[in-house]
């Protein structure tokens, strides 16, 4: 693919539109759909910004990209449909930036030795990640996934009672406790 291809041209315009809205460009795809094409642009927050992607920012980037495409010959004369969105919860974690954005979330990942590791993503640093106390180097990680949580720790929900009659402070479950840190 040359730098003058439609995807590369759109990528340059989309990156500028994303940056103007405080976002980063995740992906650009152009798919034929009959006599027209579907141009899909996925935007995300920078890796150091927590939380979800504000739809207002996606809308601002979409408007800026639409205007830039109208003024550019990059898509040629054929009609197209522009779709701009955020990655969504099912995006695989494949790049260090994805892992950094998922800090604090439950994740599941296949390791290079065929084992699977699941737990809370505690850290994502220069050497790799720490999942549930287990350090894993970047080279050992396959694509990971964020596990959806309906009652995420730290979230407040006034509709649930604070006291659980089955949960007492003097009971411990020795099976779930470990006294050594793991490293893979």
Short mmCIF file of N, CA and C in Angstrom, two decimals:
data_model
loop_
_atom_site.label_atom_id
_atom_site.label_comp_id
_atom_site.label_asym_id
_atom_site.label_seq_id
_atom_site.Cartn_x
_atom_site.Cartn_y
_atom_site.Cartn_z
N UNK A 1 0.84 -1.16 0.00
CA UNK A 1 0.00 0.00 0.00
C UNK A 1 0.89 1.23 0.00
N UNK A 2 0.58 2.19 -0.83
CA UNK A 2 1.38 3.41 -0.93
C UNK A 2 0.80 4.47 -0.01
N UNK A 3 1.59 5.48 0.24
CA UNK A 3 1.15 6.58 1.09
C UNK A 3 -0.02 7.32 0.48
N UNK A 4 -0.24 7.17 -0.82
CA UNK A 4 -1.33 7.88 -1.47
C UNK A 4 -2.61 7.03 -1.55
N UNK A 5 -2.64 5.87 -0.89
CA UNK A 5 -3.84 5.04 -0.90
C UNK A 5 -4.95 5.73 -0.12
N UNK A 6 -6.21 5.40 -0.43
CA UNK A 6 -7.31 6.02 0.30
C UNK A 6 -7.23 5.79 1.82
N UNK A 7 -6.85 4.60 2.26
CA UNK A 7 -6.78 4.33 3.69
C UNK A 7 -5.73 5.23 4.35
N UNK A 8 -4.56 5.36 3.74
CA UNK A 8 -3.52 6.22 4.32
C UNK A 8 -3.93 7.69 4.29
N UNK A 9 -4.60 8.09 3.24
CA UNK A 9 -5.08 9.47 3.17
C UNK A 9 -6.11 9.76 4.24
N UNK A 10 -7.06 8.83 4.42
CA UNK A 10 -8.07 8.98 5.47
C UNK A 10 -7.41 8.93 6.84
N UNK A 11 -6.43 8.05 7.00
CA UNK A 11 -5.73 7.93 8.29
C UNK A 11 -5.11 9.28 8.69
N UNK A 12 -4.51 9.97 7.76
CA UNK A 12 -3.90 11.27 8.06
C UNK A 12 -4.96 12.29 8.46
N UNK A 13 -6.07 12.34 7.72
CA UNK A 13 -7.14 13.27 8.06
C UNK A 13 -7.79 12.92 9.39
N UNK A 14 -8.01 11.62 9.63
CA UNK A 14 -8.68 11.16 10.85
C UNK A 14 -7.80 11.40 12.08
N UNK A 15 -6.50 11.21 11.94
CA UNK A 15 -5.60 11.44 13.08
C UNK A 15 -5.67 12.90 13.52
N UNK A 16 -5.70 13.81 12.56
CA UNK A 16 -5.78 15.23 12.89
C UNK A 16 -7.13 15.56 13.53
N UNK A 17 -8.21 15.00 13.01
CA UNK A 17 -9.54 15.24 13.59
C UNK A 17 -9.62 14.66 15.00
N UNK A 18 -9.05 13.49 15.20
CA UNK A 18 -9.07 12.86 16.52
C UNK A 18 -8.29 13.70 17.52
N UNK A 19 -7.10 14.13 17.13
CA UNK A 19 -6.26 14.93 18.02
C UNK A 19 -6.97 16.21 18.43
N UNK A 20 -7.67 16.82 17.49
CA UNK A 20 -8.42 18.04 17.79
C UNK A 20 -9.53 17.83 18.81
N UNK A 21 -10.01 16.59 18.93
CA UNK A 21 -11.08 16.27 19.89
C UNK A 21 -10.52 15.61 21.15
N UNK A 22 -9.18 15.57 21.28
CA UNK A 22 -8.58 14.96 22.46
C UNK A 22 -8.56 13.44 22.42
N UNK A 23 -8.64 12.85 21.23
CA UNK A 23 -8.68 11.40 21.06
C UNK A 23 -7.48 10.95 20.23
N UNK A 24 -7.34 9.64 20.09
CA UNK A 24 -6.31 9.07 19.22
C UNK A 24 -6.99 8.15 18.21
N UNK A 25 -6.37 8.04 17.06
CA UNK A 25 -6.88 7.17 16.01
C UNK A 25 -6.52 5.73 16.30
N UNK A 26 -7.51 4.87 16.31
CA UNK A 26 -7.31 3.44 16.56
C UNK A 26 -7.22 2.67 15.24
N UNK A 27 -8.19 2.88 14.34
CA UNK A 27 -8.21 2.10 13.09
C UNK A 27 -9.01 2.81 12.02
N UNK A 28 -8.67 2.50 10.77
CA UNK A 28 -9.41 2.97 9.60
C UNK A 28 -9.60 1.79 8.66
N UNK A 29 -10.84 1.56 8.25
CA UNK A 29 -11.11 0.53 7.23
C UNK A 29 -12.06 1.10 6.19
N UNK A 30 -11.85 0.67 4.97
CA UNK A 30 -12.75 1.03 3.87
C UNK A 30 -13.23 -0.28 3.26
N UNK A 31 -14.56 -0.47 3.28
CA UNK A 31 -15.15 -1.72 2.81
C UNK A 31 -16.13 -1.43 1.68
N UNK A 32 -16.04 -2.15 0.55
CA UNK A 32 -17.03 -1.97 -0.51
C UNK A 32 -18.41 -2.43 -0.05
N UNK A 33 -19.43 -1.69 -0.44
CA UNK A 33 -20.82 -2.04 -0.10
C UNK A 33 -21.68 -1.66 -1.29
N UNK A 34 -21.70 -2.54 -2.28
CA UNK A 34 -22.44 -2.24 -3.51
C UNK A 34 -21.74 -1.15 -4.30
N UNK A 35 -22.48 -0.10 -4.66
CA UNK A 35 -21.90 1.00 -5.43
C UNK A 35 -21.21 2.04 -4.55
N UNK A 36 -21.30 1.85 -3.27
CA UNK A 36 -20.67 2.81 -2.37
C UNK A 36 -19.65 2.08 -1.49
N UNK A 37 -19.00 2.81 -0.63
CA UNK A 37 -18.05 2.24 0.32
C UNK A 37 -18.43 2.67 1.73
N UNK A 38 -18.05 1.85 2.69
CA UNK A 38 -18.26 2.20 4.10
C UNK A 38 -16.88 2.50 4.68
N UNK A 39 -16.74 3.70 5.17
CA UNK A 39 -15.50 4.16 5.78
C UNK A 39 -15.70 4.14 7.30
N UNK A 40 -15.01 3.20 7.97
CA UNK A 40 -15.13 3.06 9.43
C UNK A 40 -13.86 3.58 10.09
N UNK A 41 -14.06 4.48 11.03
CA UNK A 41 -12.96 5.09 11.78
C UNK A 41 -13.22 4.83 13.26
N UNK A 42 -12.24 4.26 13.92
CA UNK A 42 -12.37 3.97 15.35
C UNK A 42 -11.40 4.86 16.12
N UNK A 43 -11.93 5.55 17.14
CA UNK A 43 -11.16 6.49 17.94
C UNK A 43 -11.16 6.04 19.40
N UNK A 44 -10.11 6.38 20.12
CA UNK A 44 -10.00 6.00 21.52
C UNK A 44 -9.40 7.17 22.30
N UNK A 45 -9.45 7.07 23.63
CA UNK A 45 -8.78 8.03 24.48
C UNK A 45 -7.28 7.74 24.49
N UNK A 46 -6.46 8.73 24.78
CA UNK A 46 -5.02 8.46 24.96
C UNK A 46 -4.83 7.49 26.13
N UNK A 47 -3.72 6.77 26.14
CA UNK A 47 -3.49 5.71 27.13
C UNK A 47 -3.43 6.22 28.56
N UNK A 48 -3.15 7.48 28.78
CA UNK A 48 -3.05 7.99 30.14
C UNK A 48 -4.36 8.60 30.65
N UNK A 49 -5.43 8.48 29.89
CA UNK A 49 -6.72 9.03 30.30
C UNK A 49 -7.65 7.89 30.68
N UNK A 50 -8.12 7.87 31.94
CA UNK A 50 -9.01 6.78 32.36
C UNK A 50 -10.44 7.01 31.89
N UNK A 51 -11.23 5.96 31.96
CA UNK A 51 -12.65 6.07 31.68
C UNK A 51 -13.01 5.75 30.24
N UNK A 52 -14.27 5.95 29.95
CA UNK A 52 -14.79 5.67 28.62
C UNK A 52 -14.65 6.86 27.70
N UNK A 53 -14.77 6.59 26.42
CA UNK A 53 -14.65 7.63 25.40
C UNK A 53 -15.92 8.47 25.39
N UNK A 54 -15.82 9.79 25.64
CA UNK A 54 -17.02 10.63 25.61
C UNK A 54 -17.59 10.73 24.19
N UNK A 55 -18.87 10.47 24.07
CA UNK A 55 -19.50 10.52 22.75
C UNK A 55 -19.47 11.93 22.15
N UNK A 56 -19.40 12.95 23.02
CA UNK A 56 -19.28 14.32 22.51
C UNK A 56 -17.96 14.49 21.75
N UNK A 57 -16.91 13.86 22.25
CA UNK A 57 -15.61 13.94 21.58
C UNK A 57 -15.63 13.18 20.26
N UNK A 58 -16.30 12.03 20.25
CA UNK A 58 -16.43 11.26 19.00
C UNK A 58 -17.22 12.08 17.98
N UNK A 59 -18.29 12.73 18.42
CA UNK A 59 -19.10 13.55 17.51
C UNK A 59 -18.29 14.71 16.96
N UNK A 60 -17.50 15.36 17.81
CA UNK A 60 -16.67 16.49 17.35
C UNK A 60 -15.65 16.02 16.32
N UNK A 61 -15.01 14.88 16.58
CA UNK A 61 -14.02 14.34 15.63
C UNK A 61 -14.71 13.93 14.33
N UNK A 62 -15.89 13.35 14.43
CA UNK A 62 -16.64 12.93 13.24
C UNK A 62 -16.98 14.13 12.36
N UNK A 63 -17.43 15.21 12.97
CA UNK A 63 -17.76 16.41 12.20
C UNK A 63 -16.51 17.01 11.54
N UNK A 64 -15.41 17.04 12.29
CA UNK A 64 -14.17 17.58 11.73
C UNK A 64 -13.67 16.70 10.59
N UNK A 65 -13.75 15.38 10.75
CA UNK A 65 -13.31 14.47 9.69
C UNK A 65 -14.20 14.58 8.48
N UNK A 66 -15.50 14.67 8.68
CA UNK A 66 -16.43 14.81 7.55
C UNK A 66 -16.12 16.06 6.73
N UNK A 67 -15.87 17.16 7.42
CA UNK A 67 -15.53 18.41 6.72
C UNK A 67 -14.20 18.26 5.97
N UNK A 68 -13.22 17.62 6.60
CA UNK A 68 -11.92 17.43 5.95
C UNK A 68 -12.05 16.53 4.73
N UNK A 69 -12.87 15.49 4.81
CA UNK A 69 -13.09 14.59 3.67
C UNK A 69 -13.79 15.32 2.52
N UNK A 70 -14.73 16.20 2.87
CA UNK A 70 -15.43 16.98 1.83
C UNK A 70 -14.46 17.87 1.06
N UNK A 71 -13.42 18.34 1.73
CA UNK A 71 -12.44 19.23 1.09
C UNK A 71 -11.26 18.50 0.48
N UNK A 72 -11.25 17.16 0.57
CA UNK A 72 -10.11 16.37 0.11
C UNK A 72 -10.52 15.41 -1.00
N UNK A 73 -9.61 15.13 -1.93
CA UNK A 73 -9.92 14.16 -2.97
C UNK A 73 -9.61 12.71 -2.56
N UNK A 74 -9.26 12.47 -1.28
CA UNK A 74 -8.76 11.17 -0.86
C UNK A 74 -9.74 10.02 -1.11
N UNK A 75 -11.05 10.27 -1.04
CA UNK A 75 -12.03 9.20 -1.26
C UNK A 75 -12.50 9.12 -2.72
N UNK A 76 -11.95 9.96 -3.55
CA UNK A 76 -12.33 9.91 -4.96
C UNK A 76 -13.77 10.38 -5.15
N UNK A 77 -14.34 10.04 -6.30
CA UNK A 77 -15.69 10.50 -6.62
C UNK A 77 -16.79 9.55 -6.21
N UNK A 78 -16.45 8.34 -5.80
CA UNK A 78 -17.49 7.35 -5.45
C UNK A 78 -18.12 7.69 -4.10
N UNK A 79 -19.42 7.43 -3.97
CA UNK A 79 -20.08 7.73 -2.70
C UNK A 79 -19.60 6.80 -1.58
N UNK A 80 -19.67 7.31 -0.37
CA UNK A 80 -19.27 6.52 0.80
C UNK A 80 -20.11 6.92 2.00
N UNK A 81 -20.13 6.04 2.99
CA UNK A 81 -20.79 6.30 4.26
C UNK A 81 -19.69 6.35 5.31
N UNK A 82 -19.68 7.40 6.13
CA UNK A 82 -18.69 7.57 7.18
C UNK A 82 -19.29 7.10 8.50
N UNK A 83 -18.58 6.17 9.17
CA UNK A 83 -18.97 5.70 10.50
C UNK A 83 -17.80 5.95 11.44
N UNK A 84 -18.02 6.71 12.49
CA UNK A 84 -16.99 7.01 13.47
C UNK A 84 -17.47 6.50 14.82
N UNK A 85 -16.63 5.71 15.51
CA UNK A 85 -17.04 5.13 16.78
C UNK A 85 -15.83 4.93 17.69
N UNK A 86 -16.11 4.45 18.91
CA UNK A 86 -15.04 4.07 19.84
C UNK A 86 -14.90 2.55 19.79
N UNK A 87 -13.81 1.99 20.34
CA UNK A 87 -13.55 0.56 20.17
C UNK A 87 -14.59 -0.39 20.75
N UNK A 88 -15.18 -0.08 21.86
CA UNK A 88 -16.13 -0.98 22.47
C UNK A 88 -15.46 -1.99 23.38
N UNK A 89 -16.26 -2.65 24.18
CA UNK A 89 -15.74 -3.57 25.19
C UNK A 89 -15.15 -4.84 24.61
N UNK A 90 -15.51 -5.19 23.40
CA UNK A 90 -15.02 -6.45 22.84
C UNK A 90 -13.71 -6.32 22.07
N UNK A 91 -13.12 -5.12 22.07
CA UNK A 91 -11.86 -4.93 21.37
C UNK A 91 -10.77 -5.80 22.02
N UNK A 92 -10.01 -6.55 21.24
CA UNK A 92 -8.91 -7.31 21.84
C UNK A 92 -7.80 -6.36 22.31
N UNK A 93 -7.16 -6.74 23.39
CA UNK A 93 -6.03 -5.99 23.92
C UNK A 93 -4.78 -6.53 23.23
N UNK A 94 -4.28 -5.81 22.25
CA UNK A 94 -3.16 -6.31 21.46
C UNK A 94 -1.92 -5.43 21.55
N UNK A 95 -2.08 -4.19 21.95
CA UNK A 95 -0.96 -3.26 22.03
C UNK A 95 -0.78 -2.79 23.47
N UNK A 96 0.43 -2.41 23.86
CA UNK A 96 0.62 -1.90 25.22
C UNK A 96 -0.35 -0.78 25.58
N UNK A 97 -0.67 0.08 24.61
CA UNK A 97 -1.63 1.17 24.87
C UNK A 97 -2.99 0.63 25.27
N UNK A 98 -3.44 -0.46 24.64
CA UNK A 98 -4.73 -1.08 25.00
C UNK A 98 -4.70 -1.58 26.44
N UNK A 99 -3.59 -2.24 26.80
CA UNK A 99 -3.45 -2.78 28.15
C UNK A 99 -3.42 -1.64 29.18
N UNK A 100 -2.72 -0.56 28.87
CA UNK A 100 -2.66 0.56 29.82
C UNK A 100 -4.03 1.17 30.04
N UNK A 101 -4.82 1.23 28.99
CA UNK A 101 -6.19 1.77 29.11
C UNK A 101 -7.08 0.85 29.94
N UNK A 102 -6.73 -0.42 30.04
CA UNK A 102 -7.57 -1.39 30.75
C UNK A 102 -7.17 -1.59 32.21
N UNK A 103 -6.20 -0.81 32.70
CA UNK A 103 -5.78 -0.96 34.11
C UNK A 103 -6.98 -0.86 35.03
N UNK A 104 -7.02 -1.79 36.02
CA UNK A 104 -8.11 -1.83 36.98
C UNK A 104 -9.28 -2.70 36.55
N UNK A 105 -9.28 -3.16 35.32
CA UNK A 105 -10.38 -3.98 34.79
C UNK A 105 -10.04 -5.45 34.92
N UNK A 106 -11.08 -6.30 34.89
CA UNK A 106 -10.86 -7.74 34.82
C UNK A 106 -10.49 -8.09 33.39
N UNK A 107 -9.45 -8.88 33.21
CA UNK A 107 -9.00 -9.27 31.87
C UNK A 107 -8.78 -10.77 31.82
N UNK A 108 -8.76 -11.30 30.61
CA UNK A 108 -8.46 -12.70 30.35
C UNK A 108 -7.53 -12.72 29.14
N UNK A 109 -6.45 -13.52 29.25
CA UNK A 109 -5.46 -13.55 28.18
C UNK A 109 -4.88 -14.95 28.04
N UNK A 110 -4.62 -15.35 26.81
CA UNK A 110 -3.91 -16.61 26.54
C UNK A 110 -2.42 -16.28 26.52
N UNK A 111 -1.64 -17.13 27.19
CA UNK A 111 -0.19 -16.94 27.23
C UNK A 111 0.47 -17.77 26.14
N UNK A 112 1.73 -17.48 25.87
CA UNK A 112 2.43 -18.15 24.78
C UNK A 112 2.64 -19.64 25.04
N UNK A 113 2.48 -20.11 26.27
CA UNK A 113 2.64 -21.54 26.56
C UNK A 113 1.30 -22.28 26.55
N UNK A 114 0.22 -21.60 26.13
CA UNK A 114 -1.09 -22.23 26.02
C UNK A 114 -1.97 -22.05 27.25
N UNK A 115 -1.39 -21.62 28.36
CA UNK A 115 -2.20 -21.39 29.55
C UNK A 115 -2.99 -20.10 29.40
N UNK A 116 -4.05 -19.98 30.21
CA UNK A 116 -4.86 -18.78 30.22
C UNK A 116 -4.77 -18.15 31.60
N UNK A 117 -4.70 -16.84 31.64
CA UNK A 117 -4.63 -16.10 32.88
C UNK A 117 -5.79 -15.12 32.92
N UNK A 118 -6.48 -15.08 34.07
CA UNK A 118 -7.60 -14.15 34.23
C UNK A 118 -7.49 -13.49 35.59
N UNK A 119 -7.88 -12.25 35.66
CA UNK A 119 -7.88 -11.51 36.92
C UNK A 119 -7.84 -10.02 36.66
N UNK A 120 -7.71 -9.27 37.73
CA UNK A 120 -7.68 -7.81 37.62
C UNK A 120 -6.32 -7.35 37.11
N UNK A 121 -6.32 -6.49 36.10
CA UNK A 121 -5.09 -5.93 35.55
C UNK A 121 -4.61 -4.82 36.48
N UNK A 122 -3.53 -5.10 37.20
CA UNK A 122 -3.03 -4.18 38.21
C UNK A 122 -2.06 -3.15 37.64
N UNK A 123 -1.20 -3.59 36.72
CA UNK A 123 -0.20 -2.70 36.14
C UNK A 123 0.02 -3.04 34.68
N UNK A 124 0.44 -2.04 33.93
CA UNK A 124 0.88 -2.23 32.55
C UNK A 124 2.06 -1.28 32.38
N UNK A 125 3.27 -1.83 32.46
CA UNK A 125 4.47 -1.00 32.45
C UNK A 125 5.37 -1.29 31.27
N UNK A 126 6.60 -0.87 31.39
CA UNK A 126 7.57 -1.01 30.30
C UNK A 126 7.90 -2.46 29.99
N UNK A 127 7.91 -3.33 31.01
CA UNK A 127 8.30 -4.72 30.80
C UNK A 127 7.15 -5.67 30.54
N UNK A 128 5.93 -5.26 30.89
CA UNK A 128 4.77 -6.14 30.72
C UNK A 128 3.65 -5.73 31.63
N UNK A 129 2.83 -6.71 32.03
CA UNK A 129 1.65 -6.44 32.84
C UNK A 129 1.71 -7.24 34.14
N UNK A 130 0.89 -6.83 35.09
CA UNK A 130 0.68 -7.60 36.31
C UNK A 130 -0.82 -7.86 36.39
N UNK A 131 -1.18 -9.14 36.35
CA UNK A 131 -2.58 -9.54 36.42
C UNK A 131 -2.74 -10.39 37.67
N UNK A 132 -3.58 -9.91 38.60
CA UNK A 132 -3.86 -10.63 39.84
C UNK A 132 -2.57 -11.08 40.54
N UNK A 133 -1.59 -10.18 40.59
CA UNK A 133 -0.34 -10.47 41.27
C UNK A 133 0.68 -11.23 40.46
N UNK A 134 0.35 -11.58 39.23
CA UNK A 134 1.26 -12.35 38.38
C UNK A 134 1.84 -11.44 37.30
N UNK A 135 3.17 -11.31 37.29
CA UNK A 135 3.84 -10.49 36.28
C UNK A 135 4.03 -11.31 35.00
N UNK A 136 3.70 -10.70 33.88
CA UNK A 136 3.83 -11.36 32.58
C UNK A 136 4.51 -10.38 31.62
N UNK A 137 5.58 -10.82 30.98
CA UNK A 137 6.30 -9.99 30.01
C UNK A 137 5.46 -9.80 28.75
N UNK A 138 5.66 -8.68 28.07
CA UNK A 138 4.89 -8.37 26.85
C UNK A 138 4.97 -9.51 25.84
N UNK A 139 6.13 -10.10 25.66
CA UNK A 139 6.31 -11.15 24.67
C UNK A 139 5.56 -12.44 24.97
N UNK A 140 5.10 -12.61 26.18
CA UNK A 140 4.38 -13.82 26.58
C UNK A 140 2.88 -13.69 26.39
N UNK A 141 2.38 -12.46 26.16
CA UNK A 141 0.94 -12.21 26.07
C UNK A 141 0.40 -12.44 24.67
N UNK A 142 -0.71 -13.16 24.58
CA UNK A 142 -1.48 -13.19 23.35
C UNK A 142 -2.51 -12.06 23.43
N UNK A 143 -3.44 -12.01 22.50
CA UNK A 143 -4.48 -10.99 22.60
C UNK A 143 -5.32 -11.21 23.86
N UNK A 144 -5.56 -10.14 24.60
CA UNK A 144 -6.37 -10.22 25.80
C UNK A 144 -7.76 -9.66 25.56
N UNK A 145 -8.62 -9.88 26.53
CA UNK A 145 -9.99 -9.36 26.47
C UNK A 145 -10.36 -8.78 27.83
N UNK A 146 -11.11 -7.70 27.82
CA UNK A 146 -11.67 -7.16 29.05
C UNK A 146 -12.93 -7.95 29.35
N UNK A 147 -13.04 -8.41 30.60
CA UNK A 147 -14.24 -9.11 31.04
C UNK A 147 -15.25 -8.07 31.52
N UNK A 148 -16.47 -8.17 31.05
CA UNK A 148 -17.50 -7.22 31.46
C UNK A 148 -17.88 -7.46 32.91
N UNK A 149 -18.02 -6.38 33.66
CA UNK A 149 -18.42 -6.45 35.06
C UNK A 149 -19.66 -5.60 35.25
N UNK A 150 -20.68 -6.21 35.84
CA UNK A 150 -21.90 -5.46 36.09
C UNK A 150 -21.86 -4.77 37.45
N UNK A 151 -21.11 -5.29 38.38
CA UNK A 151 -20.93 -4.69 39.71
C UNK A 151 -19.45 -4.50 39.96
N UNK A 152 -18.88 -3.55 39.28
CA UNK A 152 -17.44 -3.31 39.36
C UNK A 152 -17.05 -2.76 40.73
N UNK A 153 -15.98 -3.29 41.34
CA UNK A 153 -15.54 -2.77 42.64
C UNK A 153 -15.25 -1.28 42.57
N UNK A 154 -15.63 -0.59 43.63
CA UNK A 154 -15.41 0.84 43.67
C UNK A 154 -16.59 1.64 43.15
N UNK A 155 -17.49 0.98 42.41
CA UNK A 155 -18.67 1.67 41.91
C UNK A 155 -19.69 1.70 43.04
N UNK A 156 -20.38 2.82 43.17
CA UNK A 156 -21.38 2.92 44.21
C UNK A 156 -22.75 2.69 43.62
N UNK A 157 -23.54 1.91 44.35
CA UNK A 157 -24.91 1.63 43.95
C UNK A 157 -25.75 1.65 45.20
N UNK A 158 -26.54 2.70 45.38
CA UNK A 158 -27.33 2.86 46.59
C UNK A 158 -28.47 1.87 46.69
N UNK A 159 -28.77 1.14 45.62
CA UNK A 159 -29.88 0.21 45.65
C UNK A 159 -29.53 -1.12 46.31
N UNK A 160 -28.25 -1.40 46.51
CA UNK A 160 -27.85 -2.66 47.13
C UNK A 160 -27.57 -2.45 48.60
N UNK A 161 -28.00 -3.39 49.46
CA UNK A 161 -27.71 -3.26 50.88
C UNK A 161 -26.23 -3.47 51.13
N UNK A 162 -25.72 -2.79 52.18
CA UNK A 162 -24.31 -2.89 52.52
C UNK A 162 -23.99 -4.19 53.25
N UNK A 163 -24.96 -4.76 53.95
CA UNK A 163 -24.72 -5.96 54.75
C UNK A 163 -25.16 -7.21 54.02
N UNK A 164 -24.28 -8.18 53.95
CA UNK A 164 -24.58 -9.48 53.36
C UNK A 164 -24.65 -10.48 54.51
N UNK A 165 -25.83 -11.09 54.78
CA UNK A 165 -25.93 -11.98 55.92
C UNK A 165 -25.03 -13.20 55.81
N UNK A 166 -24.61 -13.57 54.64
CA UNK A 166 -23.74 -14.72 54.46
C UNK A 166 -22.26 -14.36 54.58
N UNK A 167 -21.95 -13.09 54.72
CA UNK A 167 -20.57 -12.63 54.75
C UNK A 167 -20.25 -12.09 56.13
N UNK A 168 -19.36 -12.74 56.85
CA UNK A 168 -18.96 -12.25 58.16
C UNK A 168 -17.47 -12.00 58.17
N UNK A 169 -17.04 -11.07 59.04
CA UNK A 169 -15.63 -10.71 59.07
C UNK A 169 -14.76 -11.79 59.69
N UNK A 170 -15.32 -12.68 60.58
CA UNK A 170 -14.46 -13.67 61.20
C UNK A 170 -14.25 -14.90 60.35
N UNK A 171 -14.88 -14.99 59.21
CA UNK A 171 -14.66 -16.15 58.34
C UNK A 171 -13.62 -15.81 57.29
N UNK A 172 -12.73 -16.76 57.04
CA UNK A 172 -11.77 -16.59 55.96
C UNK A 172 -11.84 -17.80 55.07
N UNK A 173 -11.56 -17.61 53.83
CA UNK A 173 -11.56 -18.69 52.87
C UNK A 173 -10.12 -18.92 52.46
N UNK A 174 -9.48 -19.92 53.07
CA UNK A 174 -8.06 -20.16 52.83
C UNK A 174 -7.76 -20.54 51.40
N UNK A 175 -8.73 -21.08 50.68
CA UNK A 175 -8.47 -21.50 49.30
C UNK A 175 -8.18 -20.33 48.39
N UNK A 176 -8.76 -19.16 48.69
CA UNK A 176 -8.60 -18.01 47.82
C UNK A 176 -7.40 -17.15 48.18
N UNK A 177 -6.74 -17.44 49.30
CA UNK A 177 -5.61 -16.61 49.70
C UNK A 177 -4.30 -17.23 49.27
N UNK A 178 -3.37 -16.35 48.93
CA UNK A 178 -2.04 -16.82 48.58
C UNK A 178 -1.04 -15.87 49.21
N UNK A 179 0.10 -16.39 49.65
CA UNK A 179 1.05 -15.53 50.32
C UNK A 179 2.30 -15.27 49.50
N UNK A 180 2.32 -15.73 48.26
CA UNK A 180 3.48 -15.45 47.43
C UNK A 180 3.03 -14.82 46.12
N UNK A 181 3.86 -13.93 45.61
CA UNK A 181 3.55 -13.30 44.34
C UNK A 181 3.98 -14.23 43.21
N UNK A 182 3.16 -14.31 42.20
CA UNK A 182 3.50 -15.15 41.06
C UNK A 182 4.20 -14.36 39.99
N UNK A 183 4.99 -15.04 39.23
CA UNK A 183 5.63 -14.42 38.07
C UNK A 183 5.71 -15.47 36.99
N UNK A 184 5.24 -15.09 35.82
CA UNK A 184 5.27 -16.00 34.69
C UNK A 184 6.31 -15.54 33.72
#
